Amino acid sequence: MAYQLTRRGLAGSALAVGAVAATPAMALADKKPATRSFPNGFVWGTATSAYQIEGAATEDGRGRSVWDTYAHIPGKIRGGAHGDRASDHFHRYKEDVALMKALGTTAYRFSIAWPRVFPDGTGAANPQGLDFYNRLIDELLANGITPFATLYHWDLPQALQDRFGGWESVETARAFADYAGYVASKITDRVKNVFTINEAATFIDFGYGPGPVELAPGLKRPQPVLNQIRHHVALGHGLAVQAIRAQGRAGTRVGLAENVVSCVPAIETPANIRASEIATREMNAGYLTAILEGRYTDAFLAYAGADAPRFTAEEMKVIASPLDFLGLNIYMPQHYVTASDTAAGFSLLPFPASFPHMESDWLRIGPEAMYWGPRNVAKVWGVKEIYISENGTSAADRVLADGSIADLDRIMYLRNYLTQLQRATADGVPVAGYFQWSLIDNFEWSDGFDKRFGLVHVDFETQQRTPKLSAEFYRQVIANNALA
Ligand code: GBH
């Protein structure tokens, strides 16, 4: 007789479960799951960036950036989207700070739009350029939220692209330092933590590289130019560190935020772990390794050959200006690594086609990147203070009939990544805090508004904000400073 799923059938099966509960094993049901705590004082925050949330593209004397130009080129952004209005954060920042407060976060990482401050990239500062950020900073502090400011999250003033070819010229590195010093002189009375550049490797490779995925300015430059651009960005970072120390208040803390190429041992054997450390150093050689060591590795220079960047010893010293902390943006494992007998000492394994990913095709699910990423960085370079400056996921969020958003896949992702982060802190990896990307749904670059990364849903027609179920999950993690 075919089984029929009726109310009566359900009641019957519930009874059956009740019967099993009488066995001793079910005593577990009364036991609270052990909590896995984070260190006392662990910093919990959210992160955003200017072009992705602010909107107000022409207000208060803001100049244009390469993203204004790029997003308005037909066919570049999914759905013809652009950041003219984005999440309208420029006008709704008080509401957004209230959302942060409701989450229980005590820190917020945002970015400052260079073209708001210097509409032409250099020269005269816009007198209204920092007004918005001053209002935001004051609102954060009034709500007990510590501001962490990023100076460059990809919105290069278009004027510098036009005049110098952007980062192709060392002039842009110098202009960045001038901008950084100016901002430091104005905000470090209240902002103690400053990130110079966000994800250099990403905006260089996708903004100037061979593609197919593109970011602004969307130029396909040959390899030697690409290596020189990377060098100029590293130099811009180093010059900015020096300018911030010179013009900011004493005690200002400086770091950068990088999408570290995370190398995870495929199986955690001592040999593979060692191989993942070697791989970490080599796979980050063009940028992070150069900044943390003040040199390009031998293997990097040998591989680049005639395409290697031109540099001086003096520049390498500037690039390696000491930092107070390091920010790591960790979304996924870039490589799974095994030991090998080759000269390199490691092999990078190919990803099977069936490797799982989240709503964005590139966003592989590999929570152990959140353990090995910071651990290898701390081990290889002796870094003493690390922040996870971004981690989060896109999800195909759907507003249910009752208006709620049950983003169970985002909760699954966060629970697993945070479990590995807790494992890292418990093993003594010096991670001081975590910034969830992102507070609110926003303009996801070439994906437009199609990929939602927020803990809080944004209706881009009405700009109404609705916290998703994952916001409640994150609130509980913060309240307990632990995973349940
Ligand atoms: C970060 O980049 C950014 O800092 C942030 O602005 C962004 O909104 C967030 O993450 C979510 O994407 O060639 O298949 O790898 C994350 C790293 C590297 C992911 C480039 C997308 C391009 C697609 N990004 N990658 S692929």
Short mmCIF file of C-alpha atoms and ligand atoms in Angstrom, two decimals:
data_model
loop_
_atom_site.label_atom_id
_atom_site.label_comp_id
_atom_site.label_asym_id
_atom_site.label_seq_id
_atom_site.Cartn_x
_atom_site.Cartn_y
_atom_site.Cartn_z
CA MET A 1 0.00 0.00 0.00
CA ALA A 2 1.41 3.37 -0.99
CA TYR A 3 2.42 5.56 1.93
CA GLN A 4 0.30 8.69 2.16
CA LEU A 5 1.72 11.82 3.69
CA THR A 6 -1.32 12.98 5.60
CA ARG A 7 -1.68 14.80 8.89
CA ARG A 8 -2.37 11.45 10.40
CA GLY A 9 0.81 10.02 8.86
CA LEU A 10 2.89 12.89 10.22
CA ALA A 11 1.43 12.48 13.70
CA GLY A 12 2.28 8.81 13.49
CA SER A 13 5.92 9.46 12.63
CA ALA A 14 6.23 12.06 15.39
CA LEU A 15 5.08 9.40 17.83
CA ALA A 16 7.74 7.06 16.51
CA VAL A 17 10.43 9.69 17.20
CA GLY A 18 9.08 10.12 20.70
CA ALA A 19 9.56 6.42 21.27
CA VAL A 20 13.22 6.60 20.22
CA ALA A 21 13.79 9.48 22.66
CA ALA A 22 13.47 7.01 25.51
CA THR A 23 16.82 5.43 24.59
CA PRO A 24 19.96 6.65 26.46
CA ALA A 25 21.58 8.17 23.35
CA MET A 26 18.87 10.76 23.23
CA ALA A 27 20.05 12.21 26.50
CA LEU A 28 22.19 14.30 24.13
CA ALA A 29 19.04 16.15 23.20
CA ASP A 30 19.02 17.82 26.61
CA LYS A 31 22.66 18.80 26.43
CA LYS A 32 23.43 22.28 25.19
CA PRO A 33 25.94 22.16 22.33
CA ALA A 34 29.41 23.23 23.53
CA THR A 35 30.17 26.84 22.67
CA ARG A 36 33.30 27.71 20.76
CA SER A 37 34.37 31.13 21.98
CA PHE A 38 36.41 33.88 20.36
CA PRO A 39 39.06 35.73 22.39
CA ASN A 40 37.91 38.48 24.75
CA GLY A 41 37.76 41.83 23.00
CA PHE A 42 37.45 40.25 19.55
CA VAL A 43 36.32 43.00 17.13
CA TRP A 44 33.08 42.29 15.27
CA GLY A 45 32.20 44.55 12.37
CA THR A 46 30.76 44.92 8.90
CA ALA A 47 32.38 46.29 5.75
CA THR A 48 31.29 48.29 2.70
CA SER A 49 32.89 50.48 0.04
CA ALA A 50 32.07 53.96 -1.22
CA TYR A 51 31.10 53.37 -4.84
CA GLN A 52 29.16 50.24 -3.98
CA ILE A 53 26.78 51.91 -1.50
CA GLU A 54 26.93 55.71 -1.45
CA GLY A 55 25.21 56.95 -4.62
CA ALA A 56 25.04 60.79 -4.64
CA ALA A 57 27.45 60.67 -7.57
CA THR A 58 27.30 64.39 -8.28
CA GLU A 59 26.66 65.84 -4.82
CA ASP A 60 28.87 68.18 -2.80
CA GLY A 61 31.37 68.68 -5.60
CA ARG A 62 32.32 65.04 -6.11
CA GLY A 63 34.51 64.45 -9.16
CA ARG A 64 34.16 61.45 -11.45
CA SER A 65 35.97 58.19 -10.93
CA VAL A 66 36.93 55.47 -13.38
CA TRP A 67 33.90 53.57 -12.11
CA ASP A 68 31.47 56.34 -13.13
CA THR A 69 32.94 56.20 -16.60
CA TYR A 70 33.14 52.44 -16.86
CA ALA A 71 29.68 51.64 -15.47
CA HIS A 72 28.08 53.97 -18.01
CA ILE A 73 29.66 52.23 -21.00
CA PRO A 74 26.78 50.17 -22.46
CA GLY A 75 27.23 46.43 -22.04
CA LYS A 76 29.84 46.56 -19.26
CA ILE A 77 27.62 45.98 -16.23
CA ARG A 78 24.90 43.36 -15.88
CA GLY A 79 21.47 44.88 -16.38
CA GLY A 80 22.97 48.25 -17.34
CA ALA A 81 23.43 49.05 -13.64
CA HIS A 82 25.68 51.79 -12.24
CA GLY A 83 26.43 53.35 -8.88
CA ASP A 84 24.76 56.76 -9.38
CA ARG A 85 22.30 55.91 -6.62
CA ALA A 86 23.48 52.49 -5.39
CA SER A 87 22.14 51.90 -1.86
CA ASP A 88 21.68 55.65 -1.29
CA HIS A 89 23.85 55.36 1.80
CA PHE A 90 25.00 58.97 1.39
CA HIS A 91 21.50 60.05 2.47
CA ARG A 92 20.61 57.08 4.67
CA TYR A 93 23.82 56.68 6.66
CA LYS A 94 22.04 57.29 9.98
CA GLU A 95 19.62 54.47 9.30
CA ASP A 96 22.56 52.27 8.27
CA VAL A 97 24.50 53.06 11.45
CA ALA A 98 21.35 52.10 13.39
CA LEU A 99 21.39 48.75 11.55
CA MET A 100 25.02 48.22 12.61
CA LYS A 101 24.10 49.00 16.15
CA ALA A 102 21.17 46.57 16.10
CA LEU A 103 23.59 43.84 14.99
CA GLY A 104 25.74 44.58 18.02
CA THR A 105 28.80 45.36 15.90
CA THR A 106 31.45 47.56 17.48
CA ALA A 107 33.43 48.35 14.33
CA TYR A 108 32.73 49.41 10.76
CA ARG A 109 35.03 49.37 7.75
CA PHE A 110 34.05 51.87 5.05
CA SER A 111 35.96 53.50 2.22
CA ILE A 112 36.51 57.13 1.36
CA ALA A 113 35.95 58.17 -2.26
CA TRP A 114 39.11 59.90 -3.47
CA PRO A 115 37.17 61.93 -6.12
CA ARG A 116 34.97 63.41 -3.38
CA VAL A 117 38.08 64.78 -1.69
CA PHE A 118 40.16 65.68 -4.77
CA PRO A 119 37.77 65.93 -7.72
CA ASP A 120 40.75 66.26 -10.11
CA GLY A 121 42.86 63.69 -8.29
CA THR A 122 45.46 66.28 -7.25
CA GLY A 123 45.57 70.00 -6.58
CA ALA A 124 42.95 71.82 -4.57
CA ALA A 125 40.93 69.80 -2.10
CA ASN A 126 37.16 70.09 -2.40
CA PRO A 127 36.14 72.05 0.72
CA GLN A 128 33.04 69.85 1.11
CA GLY A 129 34.95 66.67 0.24
CA LEU A 130 35.12 65.18 3.72
CA ASP A 131 31.85 66.59 5.08
CA PHE A 132 29.93 63.38 4.50
CA TYR A 133 32.66 61.24 6.10
CA ASN A 134 32.85 63.58 9.08
CA ARG A 135 29.11 63.18 9.61
CA LEU A 136 29.42 59.41 9.24
CA ILE A 137 32.38 59.15 11.63
CA ASP A 138 30.60 61.25 14.26
CA GLU A 139 27.46 59.14 13.94
CA LEU A 140 29.50 55.94 14.32
CA LEU A 141 31.30 57.21 17.41
CA ALA A 142 28.04 58.42 18.96
CA ASN A 143 26.80 54.83 18.62
CA GLY A 144 29.88 53.17 20.07
CA ILE A 145 31.12 51.89 16.70
CA THR A 146 34.84 52.21 15.92
CA PRO A 147 35.52 53.49 12.39
CA PHE A 148 38.12 51.72 10.19
CA ALA A 149 38.65 53.81 7.03
CA THR A 150 39.91 52.45 3.69
CA LEU A 151 41.44 55.12 1.45
CA TYR A 152 41.17 53.32 -1.87
CA HIS A 153 38.51 50.84 -2.88
CA TRP A 154 39.01 51.11 -6.65
CA ASP A 155 37.37 54.50 -7.40
CA LEU A 156 40.37 56.25 -8.98
CA PRO A 157 39.66 59.86 -10.01
CA GLN A 158 38.98 59.78 -13.76
CA ALA A 159 41.23 62.84 -14.09
CA LEU A 160 44.25 60.71 -13.15
CA GLN A 161 43.30 58.03 -15.65
CA ASP A 162 43.06 60.73 -18.33
CA ARG A 163 46.28 62.56 -17.39
CA PHE A 164 48.62 59.69 -16.54
CA GLY A 165 46.97 56.44 -17.60
CA GLY A 166 46.10 55.87 -13.94
CA TRP A 167 48.37 53.38 -12.16
CA GLU A 168 50.48 52.94 -15.28
CA SER A 169 52.30 56.05 -14.09
CA VAL A 170 54.23 56.59 -10.90
CA GLU A 171 52.49 60.00 -10.78
CA THR A 172 49.35 58.22 -9.55
CA ALA A 173 51.32 56.62 -6.70
CA ARG A 174 52.52 60.10 -5.67
CA ALA A 175 49.03 61.59 -5.97
CA PHE A 176 47.68 58.78 -3.79
CA ALA A 177 50.19 59.59 -1.06
CA ASP A 178 49.21 63.28 -1.15
CA TYR A 179 45.53 62.36 -0.85
CA ALA A 180 46.29 59.89 1.96
CA GLY A 181 48.28 62.46 3.94
CA TYR A 182 45.56 65.08 3.53
CA VAL A 183 42.80 62.73 4.69
CA ALA A 184 44.94 61.57 7.62
CA SER A 185 45.43 65.18 8.72
CA LYS A 186 41.65 65.64 8.84
CA ILE A 187 40.23 62.43 10.31
CA THR A 188 42.82 60.77 12.55
CA ASP A 189 41.66 62.78 15.54
CA ARG A 190 38.71 60.32 15.46
CA VAL A 191 39.73 57.49 13.13
CA LYS A 192 42.59 55.47 14.59
CA ASN A 193 42.73 52.64 12.04
CA VAL A 194 43.39 53.25 8.36
CA PHE A 195 43.66 50.80 5.48
CA THR A 196 45.52 52.16 2.45
CA ILE A 197 44.41 50.06 -0.53
CA ASN A 198 41.75 47.38 -0.89
CA GLU A 199 42.54 44.27 -2.92
CA ALA A 200 45.28 45.59 -5.17
CA ALA A 201 45.68 42.24 -6.91
CA THR A 202 41.98 42.24 -7.83
CA PHE A 203 41.65 45.70 -9.33
CA ILE A 204 44.99 45.37 -11.16
CA ASP A 205 44.39 41.93 -12.65
CA PHE A 206 40.77 42.59 -13.58
CA GLY A 207 41.08 46.31 -14.37
CA TYR A 208 44.21 46.13 -16.51
CA GLY A 209 44.62 42.40 -17.15
CA PRO A 210 43.64 40.09 -20.00
CA GLY A 211 40.11 39.33 -18.70
CA PRO A 212 37.52 37.96 -19.46
CA VAL A 213 36.06 39.31 -16.18
CA GLU A 214 36.56 43.04 -16.03
CA LEU A 215 36.71 45.86 -13.54
CA ALA A 216 37.28 49.55 -14.33
CA PRO A 217 39.12 50.94 -16.22
CA GLY A 218 38.77 47.76 -18.32
CA LEU A 219 42.06 48.12 -20.24
CA LYS A 220 43.84 45.04 -21.52
CA ARG A 221 47.51 45.78 -20.93
CA PRO A 222 50.43 43.46 -21.72
CA GLN A 223 52.32 41.58 -19.00
CA PRO A 224 55.28 43.98 -18.54
CA VAL A 225 52.88 46.90 -18.11
CA LEU A 226 50.79 44.85 -15.68
CA ASN A 227 53.89 44.12 -13.56
CA GLN A 228 54.84 47.79 -13.58
CA ILE A 229 51.31 48.77 -12.53
CA ARG A 230 51.50 46.32 -9.63
CA HIS A 231 54.81 47.89 -8.61
CA HIS A 232 53.31 51.40 -8.77
CA VAL A 233 50.39 50.37 -6.60
CA ALA A 234 52.75 48.82 -4.02
CA LEU A 235 54.80 52.01 -4.11
CA GLY A 236 51.65 54.12 -3.75
CA HIS A 237 50.75 52.06 -0.70
CA GLY A 238 54.21 52.56 0.85
CA LEU A 239 54.26 56.30 0.14
CA ALA A 240 50.77 56.57 1.63
CA VAL A 241 51.88 54.75 4.80
CA GLN A 242 54.65 57.33 5.21
CA ALA A 243 52.31 60.25 4.47
CA ILE A 244 49.75 59.00 7.00
CA ARG A 245 52.43 58.68 9.68
CA ALA A 246 53.76 62.15 8.84
CA GLN A 247 50.39 63.95 8.73
CA GLY A 248 48.15 61.86 10.98
CA ARG A 249 47.93 62.05 14.75
CA ALA A 250 50.52 60.09 16.72
CA GLY A 251 49.20 56.61 17.36
CA THR A 252 47.37 56.29 14.05
CA ARG A 253 47.48 52.64 13.01
CA VAL A 254 48.00 51.72 9.36
CA GLY A 255 47.45 48.56 7.37
CA LEU A 256 46.18 47.35 4.03
CA ALA A 257 43.42 44.96 2.97
CA GLU A 258 44.35 42.27 0.49
CA ASN A 259 42.63 39.31 -1.08
CA VAL A 260 45.48 37.06 0.00
CA VAL A 261 46.02 34.13 -2.33
CA SER A 262 45.06 31.53 0.24
CA CYS A 263 46.83 28.21 -0.09
CA VAL A 264 45.21 25.34 1.80
CA PRO A 265 46.89 21.99 2.39
CA ALA A 266 44.75 19.48 0.47
CA ILE A 267 45.16 17.03 3.36
CA GLU A 268 46.61 18.37 6.59
CA THR A 269 49.87 16.41 6.70
CA PRO A 270 53.08 18.10 7.92
CA ALA A 271 54.55 17.96 4.39
CA ASN A 272 51.47 19.52 2.78
CA ILE A 273 51.26 22.17 5.50
CA ARG A 274 54.86 23.12 4.82
CA ALA A 275 54.11 23.18 1.07
CA SER A 276 51.14 25.50 1.68
CA GLU A 277 53.46 27.94 3.49
CA ILE A 278 55.92 27.97 0.59
CA ALA A 279 53.03 28.41 -1.83
CA THR A 280 51.64 31.31 0.23
CA ARG A 281 54.90 33.19 -0.19
CA GLU A 282 55.25 32.51 -3.92
CA MET A 283 51.63 32.91 -4.96
CA ASN A 284 51.55 36.37 -3.32
CA ALA A 285 54.99 37.37 -4.64
CA GLY A 286 53.85 40.23 -6.90
CA TYR A 287 52.28 42.24 -4.13
CA LEU A 288 51.85 41.05 -0.52
CA THR A 289 55.24 39.33 -0.32
CA ALA A 290 56.95 42.39 -1.80
CA ILE A 291 55.28 44.63 0.80
CA LEU A 292 56.01 42.38 3.76
CA GLU A 293 59.58 41.52 2.77
CA GLY A 294 60.71 44.53 0.73
CA ARG A 295 61.78 42.33 -2.15
CA TYR A 296 60.44 40.39 -5.09
CA THR A 297 61.17 36.68 -4.68
CA ASP A 298 63.81 35.05 -6.87
CA ALA A 299 61.21 32.75 -8.40
CA PHE A 300 58.96 35.73 -9.23
CA LEU A 301 61.79 37.61 -10.96
CA ALA A 302 62.97 34.50 -12.79
CA TYR A 303 59.46 33.74 -13.99
CA ALA A 304 58.81 37.34 -15.07
CA GLY A 305 62.14 37.50 -16.92
CA ALA A 306 62.17 40.48 -19.28
CA ASP A 307 58.63 41.38 -18.13
CA ALA A 308 59.77 42.03 -14.53
CA PRO A 309 58.95 45.46 -13.06
CA ARG A 310 61.64 48.15 -13.05
CA PHE A 311 62.40 49.18 -9.48
CA THR A 312 65.05 50.69 -7.23
CA ALA A 313 66.29 49.59 -3.82
CA GLU A 314 64.96 52.86 -2.41
CA GLU A 315 61.45 52.10 -3.75
CA MET A 316 61.53 48.62 -2.21
CA LYS A 317 62.29 50.21 1.16
CA VAL A 318 59.29 52.53 0.83
CA ILE A 319 57.08 49.62 -0.24
CA ALA A 320 58.09 47.72 2.91
CA SER A 321 57.24 50.58 5.32
CA PRO A 322 56.26 48.85 8.58
CA LEU A 323 52.56 48.24 9.15
CA ASP A 324 50.56 48.01 12.36
CA PHE A 325 48.16 45.33 11.14
CA LEU A 326 47.19 43.37 8.06
CA GLY A 327 43.68 43.00 6.65
CA LEU A 328 42.85 39.80 4.79
CA ASN A 329 39.79 39.53 2.57
CA ILE A 330 38.97 35.83 2.56
CA TYR A 331 36.08 34.44 0.55
CA MET A 332 37.39 31.14 -0.71
CA PRO A 333 40.42 28.89 -1.04
CA GLN A 334 42.42 30.03 -4.07
CA HIS A 335 44.48 26.84 -4.13
CA TYR A 336 44.63 23.42 -2.54
CA VAL A 337 48.25 22.43 -2.19
CA THR A 338 50.31 19.26 -1.85
CA ALA A 339 54.03 18.80 -1.28
CA SER A 340 56.16 18.05 -4.32
CA ASP A 341 59.76 17.15 -5.17
CA THR A 342 60.01 19.92 -7.76
CA ALA A 343 62.22 22.97 -7.18
CA ALA A 344 59.13 24.97 -6.17
CA GLY A 345 58.35 22.49 -3.37
CA PHE A 346 54.58 22.57 -3.88
CA SER A 347 51.89 21.60 -6.38
CA LEU A 348 48.60 23.39 -6.95
CA LEU A 349 45.79 20.92 -7.58
CA PRO A 350 43.18 21.57 -10.28
CA PHE A 351 39.62 22.11 -9.05
CA PRO A 352 37.12 19.42 -10.03
CA ALA A 353 34.17 20.74 -12.04
CA SER A 354 31.87 19.58 -9.24
CA PHE A 355 33.58 21.72 -6.56
CA PRO A 356 30.71 23.56 -4.81
CA HIS A 357 30.21 27.32 -4.99
CA MET A 358 27.76 29.92 -3.77
CA GLU A 359 25.50 32.18 -5.86
CA SER A 360 28.54 33.83 -7.50
CA ASP A 361 30.23 31.21 -9.70
CA TRP A 362 33.68 32.15 -8.42
CA LEU A 363 32.76 31.88 -4.74
CA ARG A 364 33.95 28.36 -3.88
CA ILE A 365 32.89 26.95 -0.56
CA GLY A 366 36.08 26.07 1.31
CA PRO A 367 35.73 27.23 4.93
CA GLU A 368 39.22 25.98 5.84
CA ALA A 369 40.64 28.94 3.86
CA MET A 370 39.59 30.94 6.92
CA TYR A 371 41.99 28.87 9.03
CA TRP A 372 44.96 28.44 6.67
CA GLY A 373 44.81 31.94 5.16
CA PRO A 374 45.59 33.85 8.38
CA ARG A 375 47.68 31.03 9.86
CA ASN A 376 50.06 30.91 6.91
CA VAL A 377 50.34 34.71 6.78
CA ALA A 378 51.16 34.84 10.50
CA LYS A 379 53.66 32.01 10.19
CA VAL A 380 55.43 33.02 6.97
CA TRP A 381 55.83 36.73 7.79
CA GLY A 382 55.48 36.88 11.55
CA VAL A 383 52.47 39.20 11.29
CA LYS A 384 51.29 40.04 14.80
CA GLU A 385 47.84 41.51 14.19
CA ILE A 386 45.42 40.37 11.50
CA TYR A 387 41.87 41.43 10.73
CA ILE A 388 39.60 39.54 8.42
CA SER A 389 38.76 42.73 6.55
CA GLU A 390 36.10 41.01 4.40
CA ASN A 391 34.27 37.70 4.32
CA GLY A 392 30.78 36.96 3.14
CA THR A 393 28.72 35.58 0.31
CA SER A 394 26.19 36.31 -2.37
CA ALA A 395 22.94 34.38 -2.13
CA ALA A 396 19.78 34.14 -4.23
CA ASP A 397 17.76 35.93 -1.56
CA ARG A 398 14.00 35.87 -1.95
CA VAL A 399 11.53 37.98 -0.02
CA LEU A 400 8.85 35.62 1.34
CA ALA A 401 5.15 36.40 1.53
CA ASP A 402 5.51 37.64 5.11
CA GLY A 403 8.32 39.99 4.07
CA SER A 404 11.14 37.97 5.65
CA ILE A 405 14.27 36.64 3.91
CA ALA A 406 15.34 33.16 5.05
CA ASP A 407 18.88 33.15 3.63
CA LEU A 408 19.81 29.74 4.97
CA ASP A 409 22.67 29.32 2.50
CA ARG A 410 24.36 32.50 3.78
CA ILE A 411 23.98 31.23 7.34
CA MET A 412 25.47 27.88 6.28
CA TYR A 413 28.42 29.68 4.69
CA LEU A 414 29.02 32.00 7.65
CA ARG A 415 28.67 29.28 10.26
CA ASN A 416 31.29 27.15 8.51
CA TYR A 417 33.77 29.97 7.85
CA LEU A 418 33.40 31.35 11.38
CA THR A 419 33.95 27.87 12.81
CA GLN A 420 37.32 27.79 11.04
CA LEU A 421 38.08 31.32 12.22
CA GLN A 422 37.37 30.26 15.79
CA ARG A 423 39.67 27.29 15.26
CA ALA A 424 42.39 29.72 14.14
CA THR A 425 42.04 31.98 17.18
CA ALA A 426 41.95 28.95 19.50
CA ASP A 427 45.25 27.80 17.92
CA GLY A 428 46.82 31.19 18.63
CA VAL A 429 46.64 32.74 15.16
CA PRO A 430 46.61 36.49 15.95
CA VAL A 431 43.29 37.47 14.37
CA ALA A 432 41.93 40.48 16.25
CA GLY A 433 38.66 41.01 14.43
CA TYR A 434 36.29 40.17 11.60
CA PHE A 435 34.39 42.43 9.18
CA GLN A 436 31.39 40.85 7.49
CA TRP A 437 30.94 41.75 3.81
CA SER A 438 28.51 43.28 3.65
CA LEU A 439 26.20 45.29 5.88
CA ILE A 440 23.70 45.93 3.08
CA ASP A 441 23.04 44.72 -0.46
CA ASN A 442 24.99 46.91 -2.85
CA PHE A 443 26.45 47.46 -6.32
CA GLU A 444 28.50 44.32 -6.95
CA TRP A 445 30.78 45.78 -9.66
CA SER A 446 30.33 44.01 -13.03
CA ASP A 447 27.47 41.97 -11.59
CA GLY A 448 25.48 45.16 -10.92
CA PHE A 449 22.68 44.63 -8.40
CA ASP A 450 22.28 41.02 -9.43
CA LYS A 451 24.44 39.51 -6.70
CA ARG A 452 23.37 40.38 -3.16
CA PHE A 453 26.00 40.20 -0.41
CA GLY A 454 24.17 42.01 2.42
CA LEU A 455 23.08 40.85 5.85
CA VAL A 456 20.37 43.43 5.24
CA HIS A 457 18.22 43.28 2.13
CA VAL A 458 17.82 46.46 0.07
CA ASP A 459 14.86 47.03 -2.22
CA PHE A 460 16.63 49.12 -4.86
CA GLU A 461 13.32 50.71 -5.97
CA THR A 462 12.23 51.99 -2.56
CA GLN A 463 15.61 51.73 -0.75
CA GLN A 464 13.81 49.94 2.05
CA ARG A 465 16.14 47.95 4.32
CA THR A 466 15.10 44.55 5.75
CA PRO A 467 17.48 42.49 7.89
CA LYS A 468 17.75 38.91 6.62
CA LEU A 469 17.79 35.84 8.85
CA SER A 470 21.61 35.88 8.57
CA ALA A 471 21.60 39.26 10.35
CA GLU A 472 19.99 37.55 13.34
CA PHE A 473 22.56 34.73 13.09
CA TYR A 474 25.42 37.25 13.12
CA ARG A 475 23.81 39.20 15.98
CA GLN A 476 23.79 36.03 18.09
CA VAL A 477 27.41 35.18 17.28
CA ILE A 478 28.41 38.69 18.37
CA ALA A 479 26.25 38.65 21.50
CA ASN A 480 27.79 35.33 22.62
CA ASN A 481 31.27 36.09 21.20
CA ALA A 482 31.02 32.46 20.23
CA LEU A 483 29.43 29.94 17.92
CA ALA A 484 26.66 28.11 19.73
C1 GBH B 1 35.80 41.69 -2.81
O1 GBH B 1 36.40 41.07 -3.91
C2 GBH B 1 35.73 43.19 -2.98
O2 GBH B 1 36.67 43.85 -2.13
C3 GBH B 1 34.35 43.77 -2.75
O3 GBH B 1 34.31 45.08 -3.25
C4 GBH B 1 33.32 42.87 -3.39
O4 GBH B 1 32.04 43.43 -3.36
C5 GBH B 1 33.34 41.57 -2.63
O5 GBH B 1 34.61 41.04 -2.54
C6 GBH B 1 32.41 40.53 -3.22
O6 GBH B 1 32.79 40.18 -4.51
O7 GBH B 1 37.66 35.77 -12.18
O8 GBH B 1 35.93 34.30 -11.41
O9 GBH B 1 37.52 35.18 -9.81
C7 GBH B 1 36.37 39.65 -3.88
C8 GBH B 1 37.36 38.98 -4.82
C9 GBH B 1 38.11 38.76 -7.04
C10 GBH B 1 35.87 38.17 -6.54
C11 GBH B 1 37.72 38.86 -8.51
C12 GBH B 1 35.49 38.24 -7.99
C13 GBH B 1 36.31 38.06 -10.25
C14 GBH B 1 35.65 36.82 -10.77
N1 GBH B 1 36.95 39.06 -6.21
N2 GBH B 1 36.64 37.95 -8.83
S1 GBH B 1 36.77 35.46 -11.09
#
